Amino acid sequence: MENSSGNKVEPDVVLHFEQELFVIEVKPPFGGTQSRMQWLNQIEAVKRNEAYAEYEKIYFIALGNVGPEALEQSALPVRFEPMAACEWEPLRHWLRQNAHFSTRQDKAILRDWQNAFELYGMAPMIPSWQPMVDMTRSIDLAAGLEQLQHWR
């Protein structure tokens, strides 16, 4: 793809659906930061590309190392939905906590994602201690300690 200056630009991921197009610019956890100029060049190239003219809605997503703020809707051409920008850690957390992924196939995909995160040096997510801490409020800890005394 080319922008209006004739520069070649290549989005990292382009997902084609029946009426929607998703364009994703990815920066790995250890890579460089996202750039507003790169976003604008890619958006312009997608807008100019005849292969994408049929799509009613286009979503542009910046994933990882998002330094600048997402582009305002007013900076986006017609057909582009509001831009989304997401860091890796919130995405990992959302994937692990989302109940929408309930089928065996979904869980296999989530495992693949987790393995990919680990390849990039992102440690497995450690479960929160908060549920256990919350539960201690309803338990008589003194009675538990008394029971432990009898184990000697």
GROMACS .gro file of N, CA and C in nm:
model
  456
    1MET      N    1   0.084  -0.118   0.000
    1MET     CA    2   0.000   0.000   0.000
    1MET      C    3   0.088   0.123   0.000
    2GLU      N    4   0.035   0.230  -0.055
    2GLU     CA    5   0.107   0.358  -0.058
    2GLU      C    6   0.018   0.469  -0.004
    3ASN      N    7   0.084   0.565   0.064
    3ASN     CA    8   0.010   0.684   0.106
    3ASN      C    9   0.017   0.787  -0.007
    4SER      N   10  -0.035   0.906   0.015
    4SER     CA   11  -0.040   1.007  -0.092
    4SER      C   12   0.098   1.056  -0.133
    5SER      N   13   0.199   1.039  -0.048
    5SER     CA   14   0.336   1.078  -0.082
    5SER      C   15   0.409   0.971  -0.160
    6GLY      N   16   0.342   0.859  -0.184
    6GLY     CA   17   0.405   0.748  -0.256
    6GLY      C   18   0.489   0.658  -0.169
    7ASN      N   19   0.487   0.680  -0.038
    7ASN     CA   20   0.562   0.595   0.054
    7ASN      C   21   0.489   0.464   0.075
    8LYS      N   22   0.565   0.355   0.077
    8LYS     CA   23   0.506   0.224   0.104
    8LYS      C   24   0.481   0.211   0.254
    9VAL      N   25   0.363   0.164   0.288
    9VAL     CA   26   0.329   0.137   0.428
    9VAL      C   27   0.264   0.000   0.435
   10GLU      N   28   0.292  -0.071   0.542
   10GLU     CA   29   0.236  -0.205   0.560
   10GLU      C   30   0.185  -0.220   0.702
   11PRO      N   31   0.055  -0.222   0.722
   11PRO     CA   32   0.002  -0.255   0.855
   11PRO      C   33   0.046  -0.396   0.893
   12ASP      N   34   0.063  -0.421   1.022
   12ASP     CA   35   0.108  -0.553   1.067
   12ASP      C   36   0.002  -0.659   1.049
   13VAL      N   37  -0.123  -0.626   1.078
   13VAL     CA   38  -0.233  -0.722   1.069
   13VAL      C   39  -0.351  -0.655   1.000
   14VAL      N   40  -0.409  -0.724   0.902
   14VAL     CA   41  -0.531  -0.676   0.838
   14VAL      C   42  -0.630  -0.793   0.839
   15LEU      N   43  -0.742  -0.774   0.907
   15LEU     CA   44  -0.845  -0.877   0.918
   15LEU      C   45  -0.966  -0.836   0.836
   16HIS      N   46  -1.003  -0.921   0.742
   16HIS     CA   47  -1.115  -0.893   0.652
   16HIS      C   48  -1.239  -0.969   0.700
   17PHE      N   49  -1.348  -0.896   0.720
   17PHE     CA   50  -1.476  -0.957   0.751
   17PHE      C   51  -1.575  -0.914   0.644
   18GLU      N   52  -1.698  -0.957   0.654
   18GLU     CA   53  -1.795  -0.929   0.549
   18GLU      C   54  -1.812  -0.779   0.523
   19GLN      N   55  -1.831  -0.702   0.629
   19GLN     CA   56  -1.854  -0.558   0.611
   19GLN      C   57  -1.752  -0.472   0.684
   20GLU      N   58  -1.667  -0.535   0.766
   20GLU     CA   59  -1.571  -0.460   0.846
   20GLU      C   60  -1.429  -0.500   0.811
   21LEU      N   61  -1.340  -0.405   0.828
   21LEU     CA   62  -1.198  -0.427   0.809
   21LEU      C   63  -1.127  -0.382   0.936
   22PHE      N   64  -1.039  -0.466   0.988
   22PHE     CA   65  -0.960  -0.431   1.106
   22PHE      C   66  -0.815  -0.417   1.064
   23VAL      N   67  -0.757  -0.303   1.094
   23VAL     CA   68  -0.617  -0.276   1.063
   23VAL      C   69  -0.547  -0.259   1.198
   24ILE      N   70  -0.444  -0.341   1.222
   24ILE     CA   71  -0.379  -0.341   1.353
   24ILE      C   72  -0.229  -0.314   1.335
   25GLU      N   73  -0.182  -0.213   1.404
   25GLU     CA   74  -0.039  -0.182   1.409
   25GLU      C   75   0.014  -0.236   1.541
   26VAL      N   76   0.108  -0.330   1.534
   26VAL     CA   77   0.156  -0.401   1.652
   26VAL      C   78   0.301  -0.362   1.682
   27LYS      N   79   0.327  -0.333   1.808
   27LYS     CA   80   0.463  -0.314   1.855
   27LYS      C   81   0.485  -0.415   1.967
   28PRO      N   82   0.586  -0.501   1.955
   28PRO     CA   83   0.610  -0.600   2.060
   28PRO      C   84   0.652  -0.532   2.190
   29PRO      N   85   0.642  -0.603   2.302
   29PRO     CA   86   0.673  -0.543   2.432
   29PRO      C   87   0.813  -0.483   2.438
   30PHE      N   88   0.908  -0.541   2.368
   30PHE     CA   89   1.046  -0.493   2.373
   30PHE      C   90   1.080  -0.402   2.255
   31GLY      N   91   0.982  -0.373   2.168
   31GLY     CA   92   1.008  -0.298   2.046
   31GLY      C   93   0.994  -0.149   2.064
   32GLY      N   94   0.992  -0.079   1.952
   32GLY     CA   95   0.978   0.066   1.952
   32GLY      C   96   0.838   0.109   1.990
   33THR      N   97   0.820   0.240   1.997
   33THR     CA   98   0.689   0.292   2.035
   33THR      C   99   0.606   0.322   1.911
   34GLN      N  100   0.476   0.329   1.931
   34GLN     CA  101   0.384   0.364   1.825
   34GLN      C  102   0.409   0.509   1.784
   35SER      N  103   0.372   0.542   1.661
   35SER     CA  104   0.395   0.676   1.608
   35SER      C  105   0.268   0.729   1.541
   36ARG      N  106   0.229   0.850   1.578
   36ARG     CA  107   0.111   0.912   1.516
   36ARG      C  108   0.129   0.923   1.365
   37MET      N  109   0.250   0.958   1.320
   37MET     CA  110   0.275   0.973   1.177
   37MET      C  111   0.257   0.839   1.106
   38GLN      N  112   0.305   0.731   1.167
   38GLN     CA  113   0.286   0.599   1.107
   38GLN      C  114   0.137   0.565   1.099
   39TRP      N  115   0.063   0.595   1.204
   39TRP     CA  116  -0.082   0.570   1.203
   39TRP      C  117  -0.148   0.646   1.089
   40LEU      N  118  -0.117   0.774   1.080
   40LEU     CA  119  -0.179   0.857   0.976
   40LEU      C  120  -0.144   0.807   0.836
   41ASN      N  121  -0.018   0.766   0.816
   41ASN     CA  122   0.024   0.712   0.686
   41ASN      C  123  -0.051   0.584   0.653
   42GLN      N  124  -0.067   0.496   0.752
   42GLN     CA  125  -0.137   0.370   0.728
   42GLN      C  126  -0.286   0.394   0.702
   43ILE      N  127  -0.346   0.481   0.779
   43ILE     CA  128  -0.488   0.512   0.760
   43ILE      C  129  -0.511   0.570   0.621
   44GLU      N  130  -0.424   0.661   0.580
   44GLU     CA  131  -0.437   0.720   0.447
   44GLU      C  132  -0.419   0.615   0.337
   45ALA      N  133  -0.322   0.525   0.355
   45ALA     CA  134  -0.299   0.421   0.255
   45ALA      C  135  -0.419   0.326   0.245
   46VAL      N  136  -0.478   0.291   0.359
   46VAL     CA  137  -0.597   0.205   0.358
   46VAL      C  138  -0.711   0.276   0.287
   47LYS      N  139  -0.729   0.404   0.317
   47LYS     CA  140  -0.836   0.482   0.254
   47LYS      C  141  -0.818   0.487   0.102
   48ARG      N  142  -0.696   0.498   0.054
   48ARG     CA  143  -0.668   0.509  -0.090
   48ARG      C  144  -0.671   0.375  -0.162
   49ASN      N  145  -0.659   0.265  -0.089
   49ASN     CA  146  -0.648   0.133  -0.151
   49ASN      C  147  -0.785   0.086  -0.202
   50GLU      N  148  -0.794   0.060  -0.331
   50GLU     CA  149  -0.920   0.016  -0.393
   50GLU      C  150  -0.970  -0.116  -0.335
   51ALA      N  151  -0.880  -0.202  -0.292
   51ALA     CA  152  -0.920  -0.332  -0.237
   51ALA      C  153  -1.004  -0.316  -0.111
   52TYR      N  154  -0.993  -0.203  -0.045
   52TYR     CA  155  -1.066  -0.180   0.080
   52TYR      C  156  -1.185  -0.086   0.063
   53ALA      N  157  -1.214  -0.046  -0.059
   53ALA     CA  158  -1.321   0.052  -0.085
   53ALA      C  159  -1.460  -0.001  -0.048
   54GLU      N  160  -1.480  -0.131  -0.051
   54GLU     CA  161  -1.612  -0.189  -0.027
   54GLU      C  162  -1.650  -0.195   0.122
   55TYR      N  163  -1.554  -0.179   0.211
   55TYR     CA  164  -1.583  -0.195   0.354
   55TYR      C  165  -1.658  -0.075   0.409
   56GLU      N  166  -1.768  -0.105   0.481
   56GLU     CA  167  -1.851   0.000   0.540
   56GLU      C  168  -1.787   0.060   0.664
   57LYS      N  169  -1.719  -0.025   0.740
   57LYS     CA  170  -1.655   0.021   0.863
   57LYS      C  171  -1.511  -0.028   0.864
   58ILE      N  172  -1.422   0.061   0.906
   58ILE     CA  173  -1.281   0.026   0.919
   58ILE      C  174  -1.239   0.061   1.061
   59TYR      N  175  -1.176  -0.034   1.127
   59TYR     CA  176  -1.128  -0.016   1.264
   59TYR      C  177  -0.976  -0.014   1.261
   60PHE      N  178  -0.916   0.087   1.321
   60PHE     CA  179  -0.770   0.096   1.331
   60PHE      C  180  -0.734   0.079   1.477
   61ILE      N  181  -0.644  -0.016   1.504
   61ILE     CA  182  -0.605  -0.049   1.641
   61ILE      C  183  -0.454  -0.041   1.653
   62ALA      N  184  -0.407   0.031   1.754
   62ALA     CA  185  -0.265   0.034   1.788
   62ALA      C  186  -0.248  -0.057   1.909
   63LEU      N  187  -0.165  -0.159   1.895
   63LEU     CA  188  -0.147  -0.258   2.002
   63LEU      C  189  -0.001  -0.260   2.047
   64GLY      N  190   0.021  -0.227   2.173
   64GLY     CA  191   0.154  -0.234   2.232
   64GLY      C  192   0.235  -0.107   2.217
   65ASN      N  193   0.302  -0.070   2.326
   65ASN     CA  194   0.391   0.047   2.329
   65ASN      C  195   0.325   0.172   2.271
   66VAL      N  196   0.205   0.197   2.318
   66VAL     CA  197   0.127   0.311   2.270
   66VAL      C  198   0.171   0.434   2.348
   67GLY      N  199   0.264   0.510   2.290
   67GLY     CA  200   0.311   0.632   2.355
   67GLY      C  201   0.214   0.746   2.337
   68PRO      N  202   0.182   0.780   2.213
   68PRO     CA  203   0.090   0.892   2.192
   68PRO      C  204  -0.054   0.853   2.219
   69GLU      N  205  -0.136   0.956   2.237
   69GLU     CA  206  -0.280   0.934   2.252
   69GLU      C  207  -0.338   0.885   2.120
   70ALA      N  208  -0.445   0.809   2.128
   70ALA     CA  209  -0.515   0.765   2.006
   70ALA      C  210  -0.563   0.887   1.929
   71LEU      N  211  -0.572   0.872   1.799
   71LEU     CA  212  -0.617   0.982   1.714
   71LEU      C  213  -0.763   1.015   1.744
   72GLU      N  214  -0.794   1.142   1.743
   72GLU     CA  215  -0.932   1.186   1.761
   72GLU      C  216  -1.015   1.144   1.640
   73GLN      N  217  -1.143   1.123   1.662
   73GLN     CA  218  -1.233   1.084   1.553
   73GLN      C  219  -1.228   1.186   1.439
   74SER      N  220  -1.212   1.313   1.471
   74SER     CA  221  -1.209   1.417   1.368
   74SER      C  222  -1.088   1.404   1.276
   75ALA      N  223  -0.983   1.334   1.320
   75ALA     CA  224  -0.863   1.314   1.238
   75ALA      C  225  -0.876   1.194   1.145
   76LEU      N  226  -0.983   1.117   1.161
   76LEU     CA  227  -1.001   0.995   1.083
   76LEU      C  228  -1.095   1.018   0.966
   77PRO      N  229  -1.068   0.951   0.854
   77PRO     CA  230  -1.157   0.964   0.738
   77PRO      C  231  -1.294   0.899   0.765
   78VAL      N  232  -1.388   0.929   0.677
   78VAL     CA  233  -1.520   0.865   0.682
   78VAL      C  234  -1.499   0.714   0.672
   79ARG      N  235  -1.587   0.637   0.731
   79ARG     CA  236  -1.585   0.491   0.738
   79ARG      C  237  -1.496   0.439   0.850
   80PHE      N  238  -1.407   0.521   0.904
   80PHE     CA  239  -1.320   0.476   1.013
   80PHE      C  240  -1.393   0.497   1.145
   81GLU      N  241  -1.399   0.390   1.222
   81GLU     CA  242  -1.457   0.397   1.356
   81GLU      C  243  -1.355   0.462   1.450
   82PRO      N  244  -1.395   0.501   1.571
   82PRO     CA  245  -1.297   0.559   1.664
   82PRO      C  246  -1.178   0.465   1.684
   83MET      N  247  -1.060   0.523   1.682
   83MET     CA  248  -0.937   0.445   1.695
   83MET      C  249  -0.927   0.386   1.835
   84ALA      N  250  -0.872   0.266   1.843
   84ALA     CA  251  -0.847   0.201   1.972
   84ALA      C  252  -0.696   0.187   1.991
   85ALA      N  253  -0.651   0.207   2.113
   85ALA     CA  254  -0.510   0.189   2.148
   85ALA      C  255  -0.505   0.108   2.276
   86CYS      N  256  -0.422   0.005   2.277
   86CYS     CA  257  -0.420  -0.085   2.393
   86CYS      C  258  -0.277  -0.133   2.419
   87GLU      N  259  -0.242  -0.137   2.545
   87GLU     CA  260  -0.113  -0.194   2.585
   87GLU      C  261  -0.128  -0.345   2.603
   88TRP      N  262  -0.017  -0.414   2.609
   88TRP     CA  263  -0.019  -0.560   2.618
   88TRP      C  264  -0.078  -0.610   2.750
   89GLU      N  265  -0.039  -0.548   2.860
   89GLU     CA  266  -0.083  -0.599   2.991
   89GLU      C  267  -0.235  -0.593   3.008
   90PRO      N  268  -0.301  -0.482   2.976
   90PRO     CA  269  -0.448  -0.482   2.986
   90PRO      C  270  -0.512  -0.584   2.893
   91LEU      N  271  -0.454  -0.605   2.775
   91LEU     CA  272  -0.508  -0.706   2.684
   91LEU      C  273  -0.495  -0.845   2.745
   92ARG      N  274  -0.378  -0.876   2.800
   92ARG     CA  275  -0.359  -1.006   2.866
   92ARG      C  276  -0.461  -1.025   2.977
   93HIS      N  277  -0.479  -0.923   3.059
   93HIS     CA  278  -0.574  -0.932   3.170
   93HIS      C  279  -0.715  -0.955   3.118
   94TRP      N  280  -0.754  -0.880   3.017
   94TRP     CA  281  -0.889  -0.894   2.960
   94TRP      C  282  -0.909  -1.034   2.904
   95LEU      N  283  -0.811  -1.085   2.834
   95LEU     CA  284  -0.824  -1.219   2.776
   95LEU      C  285  -0.841  -1.325   2.885
   96ARG      N  286  -0.769  -1.309   2.995
   96ARG     CA  287  -0.776  -1.409   3.103
   96ARG      C  288  -0.906  -1.400   3.182
   97GLN      N  289  -0.964  -1.281   3.190
   97GLN     CA  290  -1.082  -1.260   3.273
   97GLN      C  291  -1.213  -1.266   3.197
   98ASN      N  292  -1.208  -1.267   3.066
   98ASN     CA  293  -1.330  -1.255   2.987
   98ASN      C  294  -1.406  -1.387   2.981
   99ALA      N  295  -1.530  -1.385   3.025
   99ALA     CA  296  -1.614  -1.505   3.028
   99ALA      C  297  -1.669  -1.542   2.891
  100HIS      N  298  -1.653  -1.454   2.792
  100HIS     CA  299  -1.703  -1.484   2.658
  100HIS      C  300  -1.628  -1.600   2.593
  101PHE      N  301  -1.508  -1.626   2.639
  101PHE     CA  302  -1.427  -1.733   2.582
  101PHE      C  303  -1.451  -1.861   2.662
  102SER      N  304  -1.556  -1.931   2.628
  102SER     CA  305  -1.595  -2.045   2.712
  102SER      C  306  -1.588  -2.179   2.641
  103THR      N  307  -1.578  -2.181   2.510
  103THR     CA  308  -1.574  -2.309   2.439
  103THR      C  309  -1.434  -2.368   2.445
  104ARG      N  310  -1.425  -2.495   2.414
  104ARG     CA  311  -1.295  -2.563   2.413
  104ARG      C  312  -1.201  -2.497   2.312
  105GLN      N  313  -1.256  -2.460   2.196
  105GLN     CA  314  -1.176  -2.395   2.093
  105GLN      C  315  -1.125  -2.259   2.143
  106ASP      N  316  -1.213  -2.182   2.207
  106ASP     CA  317  -1.172  -2.052   2.262
  106ASP      C  318  -1.059  -2.069   2.362
  107LYS      N  319  -1.072  -2.168   2.449
  107LYS     CA  320  -0.970  -2.190   2.552
  107LYS      C  321  -0.837  -2.231   2.490
  108ALA      N  322  -0.841  -2.307   2.382
  108ALA     CA  323  -0.718  -2.345   2.312
  108ALA      C  324  -0.651  -2.221   2.252
  109ILE      N  325  -0.732  -2.132   2.197
  109ILE     CA  326  -0.678  -2.008   2.140
  109ILE      C  327  -0.617  -1.923   2.251
  110LEU      N  328  -0.684  -1.915   2.365
  110LEU     CA  329  -0.631  -1.839   2.478
  110LEU      C  330  -0.498  -1.897   2.525
  111ARG      N  331  -0.486  -2.030   2.528
  111ARG     CA  332  -0.358  -2.092   2.566
  111ARG      C  333  -0.249  -2.054   2.466
  112ASP      N  334  -0.283  -2.053   2.338
  112ASP     CA  335  -0.186  -2.012   2.236
  112ASP      C  336  -0.141  -1.867   2.259
  113TRP      N  337  -0.237  -1.781   2.291
  113TRP     CA  338  -0.203  -1.641   2.319
  113TRP      C  339  -0.108  -1.634   2.439
  114GLN      N  340  -0.141  -1.708   2.545
  114GLN     CA  341  -0.057  -1.705   2.665
  114GLN      C  342   0.084  -1.754   2.633
  115ASN      N  343   0.094  -1.860   2.553
  115ASN     CA  344   0.226  -1.909   2.513
  115ASN      C  345   0.302  -1.804   2.433
  116ALA      N  346   0.232  -1.733   2.346
  116ALA     CA  347   0.295  -1.626   2.268
  116ALA      C  348   0.344  -1.514   2.360
  117PHE      N  349   0.263  -1.478   2.459
  117PHE     CA  350   0.305  -1.375   2.554
  117PHE      C  351   0.432  -1.419   2.626
  118GLU      N  352   0.437  -1.545   2.666
  118GLU     CA  353   0.555  -1.596   2.736
  118GLU      C  354   0.678  -1.594   2.647
  119LEU      N  355   0.661  -1.620   2.516
  119LEU     CA  356   0.774  -1.612   2.424
  119LEU      C  357   0.833  -1.471   2.420
  120TYR      N  358   0.749  -1.371   2.441
  120TYR     CA  359   0.795  -1.232   2.444
  120TYR      C  360   0.843  -1.191   2.583
  121GLY      N  361   0.857  -1.288   2.673
  121GLY     CA  362   0.909  -1.257   2.805
  121GLY      C  363   0.807  -1.203   2.902
  122MET      N  364   0.681  -1.213   2.867
  122MET     CA  365   0.576  -1.167   2.957
  122MET      C  366   0.536  -1.286   3.043
  123ALA      N  367   0.567  -1.278   3.170
  123ALA     CA  368   0.543  -1.390   3.262
  123ALA      C  369   0.395  -1.425   3.267
  124PRO      N  370   0.367  -1.551   3.300
  124PRO     CA  371   0.225  -1.588   3.315
  124PRO      C  372   0.160  -1.500   3.421
  125MET      N  373   0.034  -1.473   3.401
  125MET     CA  374  -0.039  -1.388   3.494
  125MET      C  375  -0.056  -1.460   3.628
  126ILE      N  376  -0.021  -1.391   3.733
  126ILE     CA  377  -0.035  -1.447   3.867
  126ILE      C  378  -0.176  -1.413   3.916
  127PRO      N  379  -0.247  -1.514   3.965
  127PRO     CA  380  -0.383  -1.486   4.012
  127PRO      C  381  -0.382  -1.385   4.127
  128SER      N  382  -0.488  -1.312   4.139
  128SER     CA  383  -0.502  -1.212   4.245
  128SER      C  384  -0.527  -1.281   4.379
  129TRP      N  385  -0.468  -1.226   4.482
  129TRP     CA  386  -0.491  -1.276   4.617
  129TRP      C  387  -0.618  -1.217   4.676
  130GLN      N  388  -0.674  -1.117   4.612
  130GLN     CA  389  -0.787  -1.044   4.669
  130GLN      C  390  -0.906  -1.134   4.705
  131PRO      N  391  -0.945  -1.231   4.622
  131PRO     CA  392  -1.058  -1.316   4.663
  131PRO      C  393  -1.031  -1.390   4.795
  132MET      N  394  -0.905  -1.436   4.815
  132MET     CA  395  -0.874  -1.505   4.940
  132MET      C  396  -0.875  -1.406   5.057
  133VAL      N  397  -0.823  -1.286   5.035
  133VAL     CA  398  -0.824  -1.184   5.140
  133VAL      C  399  -0.967  -1.149   5.176
  134ASP      N  400  -1.053  -1.133   5.077
  134ASP     CA  401  -1.194  -1.102   5.102
  134ASP      C  402  -1.260  -1.214   5.183
  135MET      N  403  -1.225  -1.338   5.154
  135MET     CA  404  -1.286  -1.451   5.223
  135MET      C  405  -1.245  -1.455   5.370
  136THR      N  406  -1.126  -1.406   5.404
  136THR     CA  407  -1.081  -1.411   5.543
  136THR      C  408  -1.168  -1.327   5.635
  137ARG      N  409  -1.239  -1.231   5.579
  137ARG     CA  410  -1.327  -1.147   5.662
  137ARG      C  411  -1.444  -1.229   5.718
  138SER      N  412  -1.479  -1.337   5.651
  138SER     CA  413  -1.593  -1.417   5.696
  138SER      C  414  -1.549  -1.541   5.775
  139ILE      N  415  -1.420  -1.554   5.798
  139ILE     CA  416  -1.368  -1.671   5.869
  139ILE      C  417  -1.318  -1.627   6.007
  140ASP      N  418  -1.345  -1.708   6.107
  140ASP     CA  419  -1.295  -1.682   6.242
  140ASP      C  420  -1.152  -1.735   6.250
  141LEU      N  421  -1.056  -1.646   6.228
  141LEU     CA  422  -0.916  -1.688   6.226
  141LEU      C  423  -0.868  -1.737   6.362
  142ALA      N  424  -0.923  -1.683   6.469
  142ALA     CA  425  -0.883  -1.728   6.603
  142ALA      C  426  -0.918  -1.875   6.622
  143ALA      N  427  -1.034  -1.917   6.575
  143ALA     CA  428  -1.074  -2.058   6.586
  143ALA      C  429  -0.979  -2.145   6.504
  144GLY      N  430  -0.938  -2.097   6.389
  144GLY     CA  431  -0.845  -2.172   6.305
  144GLY      C  432  -0.710  -2.189   6.373
  145LEU      N  433  -0.663  -2.083   6.438
  145LEU     CA  434  -0.535  -2.092   6.508
  145LEU      C  435  -0.545  -2.189   6.626
  146GLU      N  436  -0.658  -2.188   6.693
  146GLU     CA  437  -0.679  -2.282   6.804
  146GLU      C  438  -0.673  -2.426   6.755
  147GLN      N  439  -0.733  -2.453   6.641
  147GLN     CA  440  -0.729  -2.589   6.583
  147GLN      C  441  -0.586  -2.630   6.549
  148LEU      N  442  -0.507  -2.536   6.498
  148LEU     CA  443  -0.369  -2.567   6.462
  148LEU      C  444  -0.286  -2.603   6.586
  149GLN      N  445  -0.319  -2.546   6.701
  149GLN     CA  446  -0.247  -2.577   6.824
  149GLN      C  447  -0.258  -2.725   6.860
  150HIS      N  448  -0.370  -2.788   6.826
  150HIS     CA  449  -0.393  -2.929   6.859
  150HIS      C  450  -0.317  -3.023   6.767
  151TRP      N  451  -0.257  -2.974   6.662
  151TRP     CA  452  -0.186  -3.060   6.565
  151TRP      C  453  -0.046  -3.096   6.612
  152ARG      N  454   0.002  -3.038   6.713
  152ARG     CA  455   0.138  -3.066   6.758
  152ARG      C  456   0.154  -3.204   6.802
   0.00000   0.00000   0.00000
